[in-house]
Amino acid sequence: MNLTFLGTSSGIADIERTCSSLLVTSGDQSIILDAGEGLSRRLLELETPLEDISSVFITHTHPDHFAGLFLFLQLLHAKKRKKSLSIYLPTEAEKIFEQFLNMSLLWKEKLGFSLHIESIKTYQTISRNGFSLTPYPTSHLLGYAKFSEAHGFQELEAFSFVVSAENKTLMYSGDIGSLQDLVTPLQE
């Protein structure tokens, strides 16, 4: 299992770094953890085989973890991707994501490849293409409760991921609310 840090910047624009994104590769398969602004540019700079990317997992929907996803999909369309792609999102983002795809003129039937969009379910392991990923909740967005309720969201989710492949394991957390958020994933 190989890790490539595509972006490590915070939520503030930085001329030397792009926002949060990690490429995890095992054999000829890759997944992306978070899709911050600058994702597509970094993948192109590194000459990453785009067809090898099977899934994208989003920890939460702050723009520094999510904003690069739409341009990434446009890049895949422009490069005439044929293989299907799965995108895993926090529950509150799933419906809005499809609406934003349409608003961005990235209609699923126009993309040229099959796009599967699924909600992340806490503690439910996702296994595909040699990877196993288990999402753990973080308290990162708890302070947003009064705003989220005012805008029609019951709960905002944020996750850390434990990823396994090739008998190796990594833990990735986009953001946490406290160090306690890391305890359960690290203990298991």
Short mmCIF file of N, CA and C in Angstrom, two decimals:
data_model
loop_
_atom_site.label_atom_id
_atom_site.label_comp_id
_atom_site.label_asym_id
_atom_site.label_seq_id
_atom_site.Cartn_x
_atom_site.Cartn_y
_atom_site.Cartn_z
N MET A 1 0.86 -1.17 0.00
CA MET A 1 0.00 0.00 0.00
C MET A 1 0.90 1.23 0.00
N ASN A 2 0.65 2.11 -0.95
CA ASN A 2 1.42 3.36 -1.06
C ASN A 2 0.50 4.55 -0.83
N LEU A 3 1.04 5.57 -0.18
CA LEU A 3 0.30 6.79 0.10
C LEU A 3 0.94 7.95 -0.65
N THR A 4 0.11 8.77 -1.27
CA THR A 4 0.58 9.99 -1.92
C THR A 4 -0.25 11.15 -1.38
N PHE A 5 0.39 12.06 -0.70
CA PHE A 5 -0.30 13.23 -0.17
C PHE A 5 -0.47 14.22 -1.31
N LEU A 6 -1.69 14.35 -1.78
CA LEU A 6 -2.00 15.26 -2.88
C LEU A 6 -2.21 16.67 -2.39
N GLY A 7 -2.78 16.80 -1.20
CA GLY A 7 -3.03 18.10 -0.62
C GLY A 7 -3.01 18.02 0.90
N THR A 8 -2.35 19.00 1.51
CA THR A 8 -2.22 19.00 2.97
C THR A 8 -2.53 20.37 3.57
N SER A 9 -3.09 21.25 2.78
CA SER A 9 -3.38 22.60 3.26
C SER A 9 -4.61 22.61 4.16
N SER A 10 -4.73 23.66 4.93
CA SER A 10 -5.91 23.85 5.78
C SER A 10 -7.03 24.43 4.92
N GLY A 11 -8.06 24.92 5.57
CA GLY A 11 -9.19 25.52 4.87
C GLY A 11 -8.92 26.91 4.34
N ILE A 12 -7.72 27.38 4.50
CA ILE A 12 -7.35 28.71 3.99
C ILE A 12 -6.47 28.50 2.76
N ALA A 13 -6.78 29.21 1.67
CA ALA A 13 -6.03 29.06 0.43
C ALA A 13 -4.54 29.30 0.68
N ASP A 14 -3.72 28.51 0.00
CA ASP A 14 -2.27 28.55 0.18
C ASP A 14 -1.63 28.42 -1.20
N ILE A 15 -0.71 29.29 -1.53
CA ILE A 15 -0.12 29.25 -2.87
C ILE A 15 0.86 28.09 -3.06
N GLU A 16 1.29 27.47 -1.97
CA GLU A 16 2.25 26.39 -2.07
C GLU A 16 1.66 25.00 -1.88
N ARG A 17 0.42 24.92 -1.39
CA ARG A 17 -0.18 23.60 -1.13
C ARG A 17 -1.63 23.61 -1.58
N THR A 18 -2.13 22.43 -1.92
CA THR A 18 -3.54 22.27 -2.22
C THR A 18 -4.26 21.71 -0.99
N CYS A 19 -5.56 21.72 -1.04
CA CYS A 19 -6.36 21.28 0.11
C CYS A 19 -6.36 19.76 0.26
N SER A 20 -6.93 19.30 1.34
CA SER A 20 -6.86 17.90 1.79
C SER A 20 -7.24 16.88 0.73
N SER A 21 -6.31 15.97 0.48
CA SER A 21 -6.56 14.84 -0.41
C SER A 21 -5.41 13.85 -0.31
N LEU A 22 -5.76 12.59 -0.26
CA LEU A 22 -4.77 11.52 -0.14
C LEU A 22 -5.09 10.44 -1.16
N LEU A 23 -4.09 10.01 -1.91
CA LEU A 23 -4.22 8.92 -2.87
C LEU A 23 -3.62 7.68 -2.22
N VAL A 24 -4.41 6.62 -2.14
CA VAL A 24 -3.95 5.35 -1.56
C VAL A 24 -3.96 4.34 -2.70
N THR A 25 -2.81 3.70 -2.92
CA THR A 25 -2.66 2.76 -4.04
C THR A 25 -2.26 1.39 -3.51
N SER A 26 -2.90 0.37 -4.06
CA SER A 26 -2.57 -1.01 -3.76
C SER A 26 -2.57 -1.76 -5.08
N GLY A 27 -1.41 -2.23 -5.52
CA GLY A 27 -1.32 -2.87 -6.82
C GLY A 27 -1.69 -1.88 -7.90
N ASP A 28 -2.66 -2.25 -8.74
CA ASP A 28 -3.08 -1.34 -9.81
C ASP A 28 -4.41 -0.66 -9.49
N GLN A 29 -4.78 -0.61 -8.21
CA GLN A 29 -6.02 0.04 -7.78
C GLN A 29 -5.69 1.20 -6.84
N SER A 30 -6.49 2.26 -6.95
CA SER A 30 -6.30 3.43 -6.09
C SER A 30 -7.64 3.93 -5.59
N ILE A 31 -7.61 4.54 -4.41
CA ILE A 31 -8.76 5.26 -3.88
C ILE A 31 -8.29 6.64 -3.46
N ILE A 32 -9.22 7.56 -3.37
CA ILE A 32 -8.92 8.92 -2.92
C ILE A 32 -9.69 9.16 -1.62
N LEU A 33 -8.98 9.70 -0.64
CA LEU A 33 -9.59 10.10 0.62
C LEU A 33 -9.60 11.63 0.64
N ASP A 34 -10.77 12.19 0.57
CA ASP A 34 -11.03 13.62 0.49
C ASP A 34 -10.61 14.18 -0.87
N ALA A 35 -11.32 15.22 -1.28
CA ALA A 35 -11.13 15.78 -2.62
C ALA A 35 -11.12 17.30 -2.54
N GLY A 36 -10.15 17.82 -1.83
CA GLY A 36 -10.04 19.27 -1.69
C GLY A 36 -9.65 19.94 -3.00
N GLU A 37 -9.79 21.24 -3.02
CA GLU A 37 -9.43 22.04 -4.19
C GLU A 37 -7.98 21.73 -4.58
N GLY A 38 -7.74 21.56 -5.86
CA GLY A 38 -6.41 21.25 -6.35
C GLY A 38 -6.18 19.77 -6.64
N LEU A 39 -7.16 18.94 -6.32
CA LEU A 39 -7.03 17.49 -6.53
C LEU A 39 -6.66 17.15 -7.98
N SER A 40 -7.41 17.65 -8.93
CA SER A 40 -7.18 17.30 -10.34
C SER A 40 -5.80 17.73 -10.80
N ARG A 41 -5.41 18.93 -10.45
CA ARG A 41 -4.09 19.43 -10.85
C ARG A 41 -2.99 18.53 -10.30
N ARG A 42 -3.10 18.14 -9.05
CA ARG A 42 -2.07 17.28 -8.44
C ARG A 42 -2.03 15.90 -9.09
N LEU A 43 -3.18 15.33 -9.40
CA LEU A 43 -3.21 14.03 -10.07
C LEU A 43 -2.53 14.12 -11.43
N LEU A 44 -2.78 15.20 -12.16
CA LEU A 44 -2.15 15.39 -13.46
C LEU A 44 -0.64 15.63 -13.33
N GLU A 45 -0.24 16.43 -12.36
CA GLU A 45 1.19 16.68 -12.12
C GLU A 45 1.94 15.38 -11.87
N LEU A 46 1.32 14.48 -11.12
CA LEU A 46 1.97 13.22 -10.75
C LEU A 46 1.77 12.12 -11.79
N GLU A 47 1.06 12.46 -12.87
CA GLU A 47 0.77 11.51 -13.94
C GLU A 47 0.11 10.24 -13.40
N THR A 48 -0.84 10.45 -12.51
CA THR A 48 -1.58 9.35 -11.89
C THR A 48 -2.50 8.69 -12.91
N PRO A 49 -2.47 7.38 -13.03
CA PRO A 49 -3.42 6.71 -13.93
C PRO A 49 -4.85 6.86 -13.41
N LEU A 50 -5.62 7.72 -14.05
CA LEU A 50 -6.96 8.05 -13.56
C LEU A 50 -7.91 6.86 -13.61
N GLU A 51 -7.73 5.96 -14.56
CA GLU A 51 -8.60 4.77 -14.67
C GLU A 51 -8.42 3.83 -13.47
N ASP A 52 -7.28 3.93 -12.78
CA ASP A 52 -7.03 3.05 -11.63
C ASP A 52 -7.77 3.49 -10.37
N ILE A 53 -8.31 4.70 -10.37
CA ILE A 53 -9.02 5.22 -9.20
C ILE A 53 -10.43 4.66 -9.21
N SER A 54 -10.75 3.84 -8.21
CA SER A 54 -12.05 3.17 -8.19
C SER A 54 -13.07 3.85 -7.29
N SER A 55 -12.60 4.60 -6.27
CA SER A 55 -13.52 5.18 -5.30
C SER A 55 -12.95 6.46 -4.72
N VAL A 56 -13.87 7.32 -4.29
CA VAL A 56 -13.54 8.55 -3.57
C VAL A 56 -14.36 8.54 -2.29
N PHE A 57 -13.69 8.79 -1.17
CA PHE A 57 -14.34 8.83 0.13
C PHE A 57 -14.17 10.23 0.72
N ILE A 58 -15.27 10.85 1.12
CA ILE A 58 -15.24 12.21 1.65
C ILE A 58 -15.50 12.17 3.16
N THR A 59 -14.57 12.74 3.94
CA THR A 59 -14.72 12.73 5.40
C THR A 59 -15.84 13.64 5.88
N HIS A 60 -15.97 14.81 5.26
CA HIS A 60 -17.03 15.76 5.59
C HIS A 60 -17.06 16.81 4.50
N THR A 61 -18.08 17.66 4.54
CA THR A 61 -18.29 18.54 3.39
C THR A 61 -17.80 19.98 3.56
N HIS A 62 -16.83 20.21 4.40
CA HIS A 62 -16.15 21.51 4.35
C HIS A 62 -15.45 21.60 2.99
N PRO A 63 -15.43 22.77 2.37
CA PRO A 63 -14.87 22.88 1.02
C PRO A 63 -13.43 22.39 0.88
N ASP A 64 -12.62 22.51 1.92
CA ASP A 64 -11.22 22.07 1.78
C ASP A 64 -11.10 20.55 1.71
N HIS A 65 -12.20 19.83 1.87
CA HIS A 65 -12.20 18.36 1.76
C HIS A 65 -13.08 17.87 0.61
N PHE A 66 -13.82 18.78 -0.02
CA PHE A 66 -14.89 18.38 -0.92
C PHE A 66 -14.92 19.16 -2.24
N ALA A 67 -14.41 20.38 -2.26
CA ALA A 67 -14.60 21.28 -3.40
C ALA A 67 -13.95 20.82 -4.69
N GLY A 68 -12.93 19.98 -4.62
CA GLY A 68 -12.26 19.52 -5.84
C GLY A 68 -12.96 18.37 -6.53
N LEU A 69 -14.01 17.85 -5.93
CA LEU A 69 -14.66 16.65 -6.47
C LEU A 69 -15.31 16.91 -7.83
N PHE A 70 -15.94 18.05 -8.02
CA PHE A 70 -16.66 18.32 -9.26
C PHE A 70 -15.70 18.51 -10.44
N LEU A 71 -14.61 19.22 -10.21
CA LEU A 71 -13.62 19.37 -11.29
C LEU A 71 -12.94 18.03 -11.58
N PHE A 72 -12.76 17.19 -10.57
CA PHE A 72 -12.23 15.85 -10.79
C PHE A 72 -13.15 15.05 -11.71
N LEU A 73 -14.45 15.10 -11.46
CA LEU A 73 -15.41 14.40 -12.32
C LEU A 73 -15.38 14.95 -13.74
N GLN A 74 -15.25 16.26 -13.86
CA GLN A 74 -15.15 16.87 -15.19
C GLN A 74 -13.88 16.40 -15.90
N LEU A 75 -12.77 16.30 -15.15
CA LEU A 75 -11.52 15.79 -15.72
C LEU A 75 -11.70 14.36 -16.23
N LEU A 76 -12.34 13.51 -15.45
CA LEU A 76 -12.57 12.13 -15.87
C LEU A 76 -13.41 12.08 -17.14
N HIS A 77 -14.41 12.94 -17.22
CA HIS A 77 -15.24 13.02 -18.42
C HIS A 77 -14.39 13.46 -19.63
N ALA A 78 -13.59 14.50 -19.43
CA ALA A 78 -12.76 15.02 -20.53
C ALA A 78 -11.73 13.99 -21.00
N LYS A 79 -11.25 13.17 -20.08
CA LYS A 79 -10.27 12.14 -20.43
C LYS A 79 -10.94 10.85 -20.93
N LYS A 80 -12.27 10.91 -21.06
CA LYS A 80 -13.05 9.79 -21.60
C LYS A 80 -12.94 8.50 -20.78
N ARG A 81 -13.02 8.67 -19.49
CA ARG A 81 -13.01 7.51 -18.60
C ARG A 81 -14.16 6.57 -18.95
N LYS A 82 -13.91 5.28 -18.80
CA LYS A 82 -14.94 4.27 -19.07
C LYS A 82 -15.30 3.47 -17.83
N LYS A 83 -14.35 3.25 -16.93
CA LYS A 83 -14.59 2.44 -15.73
C LYS A 83 -15.51 3.19 -14.76
N SER A 84 -16.31 2.43 -14.05
CA SER A 84 -17.22 3.05 -13.07
C SER A 84 -16.42 3.66 -11.92
N LEU A 85 -17.04 4.59 -11.23
CA LEU A 85 -16.45 5.26 -10.07
C LEU A 85 -17.49 5.31 -8.97
N SER A 86 -17.07 5.01 -7.75
CA SER A 86 -17.94 5.11 -6.59
C SER A 86 -17.52 6.29 -5.73
N ILE A 87 -18.50 7.05 -5.28
CA ILE A 87 -18.25 8.18 -4.39
C ILE A 87 -19.04 7.94 -3.11
N TYR A 88 -18.34 7.99 -1.98
CA TYR A 88 -18.95 7.77 -0.68
C TYR A 88 -18.93 9.09 0.08
N LEU A 89 -20.11 9.51 0.53
CA LEU A 89 -20.31 10.82 1.14
C LEU A 89 -21.04 10.71 2.48
N PRO A 90 -20.87 11.71 3.35
CA PRO A 90 -21.74 11.79 4.52
C PRO A 90 -23.20 11.83 4.08
N THR A 91 -24.08 11.28 4.88
CA THR A 91 -25.49 11.14 4.51
C THR A 91 -26.12 12.45 4.06
N GLU A 92 -25.85 13.53 4.77
CA GLU A 92 -26.50 14.80 4.44
C GLU A 92 -26.09 15.33 3.07
N ALA A 93 -25.00 14.84 2.53
CA ALA A 93 -24.49 15.35 1.25
C ALA A 93 -25.01 14.59 0.04
N GLU A 94 -25.51 13.39 0.24
CA GLU A 94 -25.85 12.54 -0.91
C GLU A 94 -26.86 13.18 -1.86
N LYS A 95 -28.00 13.64 -1.36
CA LYS A 95 -29.02 14.23 -2.23
C LYS A 95 -28.56 15.54 -2.83
N ILE A 96 -27.93 16.36 -2.02
CA ILE A 96 -27.47 17.65 -2.49
C ILE A 96 -26.37 17.47 -3.54
N PHE A 97 -25.55 16.45 -3.38
CA PHE A 97 -24.48 16.18 -4.33
C PHE A 97 -25.05 15.94 -5.72
N GLU A 98 -26.07 15.13 -5.81
CA GLU A 98 -26.68 14.85 -7.12
C GLU A 98 -27.27 16.12 -7.72
N GLN A 99 -27.88 16.96 -6.90
CA GLN A 99 -28.42 18.23 -7.39
C GLN A 99 -27.30 19.13 -7.90
N PHE A 100 -26.19 19.16 -7.17
CA PHE A 100 -25.07 20.00 -7.59
C PHE A 100 -24.43 19.46 -8.87
N LEU A 101 -24.38 18.14 -9.02
CA LEU A 101 -23.89 17.57 -10.29
C LEU A 101 -24.72 18.11 -11.44
N ASN A 102 -26.04 18.07 -11.30
CA ASN A 102 -26.92 18.55 -12.35
C ASN A 102 -26.74 20.04 -12.58
N MET A 103 -26.62 20.81 -11.52
CA MET A 103 -26.43 22.25 -11.64
C MET A 103 -25.10 22.57 -12.33
N SER A 104 -24.11 21.68 -12.15
CA SER A 104 -22.79 21.87 -12.75
C SER A 104 -22.71 21.32 -14.18
N LEU A 105 -23.85 20.86 -14.69
CA LEU A 105 -23.94 20.27 -16.03
C LEU A 105 -23.12 18.99 -16.15
N LEU A 106 -22.97 18.31 -15.03
CA LEU A 106 -22.27 17.02 -15.00
C LEU A 106 -23.31 15.92 -14.80
N TRP A 107 -24.27 15.87 -15.69
CA TRP A 107 -25.31 14.87 -15.59
C TRP A 107 -24.70 13.49 -15.67
N LYS A 108 -25.19 12.59 -14.85
CA LYS A 108 -24.64 11.23 -14.81
C LYS A 108 -24.60 10.59 -16.19
N GLU A 109 -25.68 10.75 -16.96
CA GLU A 109 -25.73 10.11 -18.28
C GLU A 109 -24.79 10.76 -19.29
N LYS A 110 -24.27 11.94 -18.99
CA LYS A 110 -23.34 12.63 -19.89
C LYS A 110 -21.88 12.28 -19.59
N LEU A 111 -21.61 11.81 -18.40
CA LEU A 111 -20.22 11.60 -17.97
C LEU A 111 -19.46 10.60 -18.84
N GLY A 112 -20.13 9.56 -19.31
CA GLY A 112 -19.45 8.55 -20.11
C GLY A 112 -18.97 7.36 -19.29
N PHE A 113 -19.19 7.41 -17.99
CA PHE A 113 -18.87 6.29 -17.10
C PHE A 113 -19.94 6.22 -16.03
N SER A 114 -20.07 5.08 -15.44
CA SER A 114 -21.07 4.86 -14.40
C SER A 114 -20.59 5.47 -13.09
N LEU A 115 -21.44 6.28 -12.48
CA LEU A 115 -21.11 6.94 -11.22
C LEU A 115 -22.07 6.44 -10.14
N HIS A 116 -21.50 5.82 -9.10
CA HIS A 116 -22.28 5.30 -7.98
C HIS A 116 -22.06 6.21 -6.79
N ILE A 117 -23.13 6.71 -6.22
CA ILE A 117 -23.05 7.62 -5.08
C ILE A 117 -23.72 6.93 -3.90
N GLU A 118 -22.98 6.82 -2.80
CA GLU A 118 -23.51 6.13 -1.63
C GLU A 118 -23.20 6.93 -0.36
N SER A 119 -24.10 6.80 0.60
CA SER A 119 -23.88 7.40 1.92
C SER A 119 -22.93 6.53 2.73
N ILE A 120 -22.09 7.18 3.49
CA ILE A 120 -21.21 6.47 4.42
C ILE A 120 -22.04 6.11 5.65
N LYS A 121 -21.89 4.90 6.10
CA LYS A 121 -22.58 4.45 7.30
C LYS A 121 -21.55 4.15 8.38
N THR A 122 -21.67 4.83 9.49
CA THR A 122 -20.72 4.72 10.59
C THR A 122 -20.47 3.26 10.97
N TYR A 123 -19.21 2.92 11.09
CA TYR A 123 -18.71 1.60 11.50
C TYR A 123 -18.95 0.48 10.48
N GLN A 124 -19.61 0.76 9.38
CA GLN A 124 -19.88 -0.29 8.39
C GLN A 124 -18.74 -0.33 7.37
N THR A 125 -18.00 -1.42 7.39
CA THR A 125 -16.84 -1.57 6.53
C THR A 125 -17.26 -1.69 5.08
N ILE A 126 -16.54 -0.99 4.22
CA ILE A 126 -16.73 -1.06 2.77
C ILE A 126 -15.52 -1.79 2.21
N SER A 127 -15.76 -2.87 1.50
CA SER A 127 -14.67 -3.65 0.90
C SER A 127 -14.84 -3.67 -0.60
N ARG A 128 -13.82 -3.20 -1.31
CA ARG A 128 -13.84 -3.26 -2.77
C ARG A 128 -12.43 -3.10 -3.33
N ASN A 129 -12.21 -3.83 -4.40
CA ASN A 129 -10.96 -3.73 -5.17
C ASN A 129 -9.71 -3.85 -4.31
N GLY A 130 -9.72 -4.76 -3.34
CA GLY A 130 -8.55 -5.00 -2.51
C GLY A 130 -8.42 -4.08 -1.31
N PHE A 131 -9.32 -3.12 -1.17
CA PHE A 131 -9.30 -2.20 -0.04
C PHE A 131 -10.44 -2.53 0.92
N SER A 132 -10.20 -2.29 2.18
CA SER A 132 -11.23 -2.38 3.21
C SER A 132 -11.18 -1.06 3.98
N LEU A 133 -12.31 -0.37 4.08
CA LEU A 133 -12.35 0.94 4.72
C LEU A 133 -13.49 0.95 5.74
N THR A 134 -13.16 1.34 6.97
CA THR A 134 -14.17 1.45 8.02
C THR A 134 -14.24 2.91 8.48
N PRO A 135 -15.44 3.51 8.41
CA PRO A 135 -15.60 4.91 8.85
C PRO A 135 -15.93 4.99 10.34
N TYR A 136 -15.29 5.93 11.01
CA TYR A 136 -15.53 6.21 12.43
C TYR A 136 -15.96 7.67 12.56
N PRO A 137 -16.95 7.95 13.41
CA PRO A 137 -17.41 9.34 13.55
C PRO A 137 -16.39 10.20 14.29
N THR A 138 -16.37 11.47 13.94
CA THR A 138 -15.60 12.45 14.71
C THR A 138 -16.57 13.54 15.17
N SER A 139 -16.13 14.31 16.13
CA SER A 139 -16.97 15.39 16.67
C SER A 139 -16.67 16.74 16.00
N HIS A 140 -15.98 16.70 14.89
CA HIS A 140 -15.54 17.93 14.22
C HIS A 140 -16.67 18.93 13.94
N LEU A 141 -17.85 18.46 13.60
CA LEU A 141 -18.93 19.36 13.19
C LEU A 141 -19.98 19.61 14.26
N LEU A 142 -19.75 19.17 15.49
CA LEU A 142 -20.74 19.34 16.54
C LEU A 142 -21.10 20.80 16.78
N GLY A 143 -20.16 21.69 16.63
CA GLY A 143 -20.41 23.11 16.84
C GLY A 143 -21.31 23.74 15.78
N TYR A 144 -21.64 23.00 14.76
CA TYR A 144 -22.49 23.52 13.68
C TYR A 144 -23.96 23.17 13.87
N ALA A 145 -24.33 22.52 14.97
CA ALA A 145 -25.68 21.98 15.16
C ALA A 145 -26.77 23.03 14.97
N LYS A 146 -26.63 24.20 15.58
CA LYS A 146 -27.71 25.19 15.47
C LYS A 146 -27.85 25.70 14.04
N PHE A 147 -26.74 25.77 13.31
CA PHE A 147 -26.80 26.22 11.92
C PHE A 147 -27.38 25.14 11.02
N SER A 148 -26.96 23.90 11.24
CA SER A 148 -27.43 22.82 10.38
C SER A 148 -28.94 22.62 10.54
N GLU A 149 -29.43 22.71 11.75
CA GLU A 149 -30.87 22.56 11.98
C GLU A 149 -31.64 23.69 11.31
N ALA A 150 -31.12 24.90 11.38
CA ALA A 150 -31.78 26.05 10.75
C ALA A 150 -31.84 25.92 9.24
N HIS A 151 -30.96 25.10 8.67
CA HIS A 151 -30.92 24.92 7.21
C HIS A 151 -31.41 23.55 6.77
N GLY A 152 -32.14 22.87 7.66
CA GLY A 152 -32.81 21.65 7.28
C GLY A 152 -32.01 20.36 7.38
N PHE A 153 -30.86 20.41 8.02
CA PHE A 153 -30.07 19.19 8.21
C PHE A 153 -30.29 18.67 9.63
N GLN A 154 -30.61 17.41 9.76
CA GLN A 154 -30.79 16.85 11.09
C GLN A 154 -29.46 16.71 11.80
N GLU A 155 -28.47 16.25 11.10
CA GLU A 155 -27.16 16.02 11.71
C GLU A 155 -26.09 16.12 10.62
N LEU A 156 -24.99 16.73 10.95
CA LEU A 156 -23.86 16.77 10.03
C LEU A 156 -22.85 15.71 10.47
N GLU A 157 -22.35 14.96 9.52
CA GLU A 157 -21.41 13.88 9.84
C GLU A 157 -19.99 14.26 9.42
N ALA A 158 -19.05 13.79 10.20
CA ALA A 158 -17.63 13.88 9.86
C ALA A 158 -16.99 12.56 10.29
N PHE A 159 -16.03 12.09 9.50
CA PHE A 159 -15.47 10.77 9.72
C PHE A 159 -13.95 10.75 9.72
N SER A 160 -13.42 9.74 10.37
CA SER A 160 -12.05 9.26 10.16
C SER A 160 -12.21 7.93 9.47
N PHE A 161 -11.19 7.52 8.73
CA PHE A 161 -11.24 6.24 8.02
C PHE A 161 -10.07 5.36 8.43
N VAL A 162 -10.33 4.10 8.66
CA VAL A 162 -9.28 3.10 8.81
C VAL A 162 -9.30 2.28 7.53
N VAL A 163 -8.18 2.29 6.82
CA VAL A 163 -8.07 1.65 5.51
C VAL A 163 -7.05 0.53 5.59
N SER A 164 -7.42 -0.63 5.05
CA SER A 164 -6.50 -1.77 5.01
C SER A 164 -6.37 -2.28 3.58
N ALA A 165 -5.15 -2.68 3.24
CA ALA A 165 -4.85 -3.33 1.96
C ALA A 165 -3.45 -3.93 2.09
N GLU A 166 -3.23 -5.05 1.45
CA GLU A 166 -1.91 -5.70 1.44
C GLU A 166 -1.37 -5.93 2.85
N ASN A 167 -2.22 -6.31 3.78
CA ASN A 167 -1.81 -6.54 5.17
C ASN A 167 -1.22 -5.31 5.84
N LYS A 168 -1.59 -4.14 5.36
CA LYS A 168 -1.17 -2.88 5.99
C LYS A 168 -2.43 -2.09 6.32
N THR A 169 -2.32 -1.25 7.35
CA THR A 169 -3.46 -0.45 7.78
C THR A 169 -3.02 0.98 8.03
N LEU A 170 -3.88 1.91 7.64
CA LEU A 170 -3.63 3.32 7.92
C LEU A 170 -4.90 3.92 8.48
N MET A 171 -4.73 4.99 9.23
CA MET A 171 -5.87 5.75 9.71
C MET A 171 -5.74 7.15 9.15
N TYR A 172 -6.83 7.63 8.60
CA TYR A 172 -6.87 8.97 8.02
C TYR A 172 -8.03 9.73 8.65
N SER A 173 -7.75 10.92 9.11
CA SER A 173 -8.80 11.77 9.62
C SER A 173 -8.70 13.13 8.95
N GLY A 174 -9.78 13.52 8.30
CA GLY A 174 -9.80 14.85 7.69
C GLY A 174 -9.64 15.92 8.76
N ASP A 175 -10.52 15.93 9.72
CA ASP A 175 -10.48 16.86 10.85
C ASP A 175 -11.12 16.18 12.04
N ILE A 176 -10.74 16.60 13.22
CA ILE A 176 -11.33 16.05 14.44
C ILE A 176 -11.81 17.20 15.32
N GLY A 177 -12.71 16.87 16.25
CA GLY A 177 -13.16 17.86 17.22
C GLY A 177 -12.30 17.82 18.48
N SER A 178 -11.80 16.61 18.80
CA SER A 178 -10.91 16.44 19.95
C SER A 178 -10.06 15.20 19.72
N LEU A 179 -9.01 15.07 20.48
CA LEU A 179 -8.15 13.88 20.36
C LEU A 179 -8.91 12.60 20.67
N GLN A 180 -9.96 12.68 21.46
CA GLN A 180 -10.77 11.52 21.79
C GLN A 180 -11.34 10.86 20.52
N ASP A 181 -11.55 11.66 19.46
CA ASP A 181 -12.07 11.13 18.20
C ASP A 181 -11.16 10.06 17.60
N LEU A 182 -9.89 10.07 17.99
CA LEU A 182 -8.94 9.11 17.42
C LEU A 182 -8.81 7.84 18.25
N VAL A 183 -9.32 7.85 19.46
CA VAL A 183 -9.10 6.72 20.38
C VAL A 183 -9.72 5.43 19.87
N THR A 184 -11.01 5.44 19.55
CA THR A 184 -11.67 4.18 19.12
C THR A 184 -11.03 3.60 17.87
N PRO A 185 -10.83 4.38 16.81
CA PRO A 185 -10.20 3.78 15.63
C PRO A 185 -8.81 3.23 15.90
N LEU A 186 -8.05 3.89 16.75
CA LEU A 186 -6.69 3.42 17.03
C LEU A 186 -6.68 2.19 17.91
N GLN A 187 -7.71 2.00 18.72
CA GLN A 187 -7.77 0.84 19.59
C GLN A 187 -8.17 -0.42 18.82
N GLU A 188 -8.89 -0.26 17.74
CA GLU A 188 -9.39 -1.43 17.00
C GLU A 188 -8.46 -1.86 15.95
#
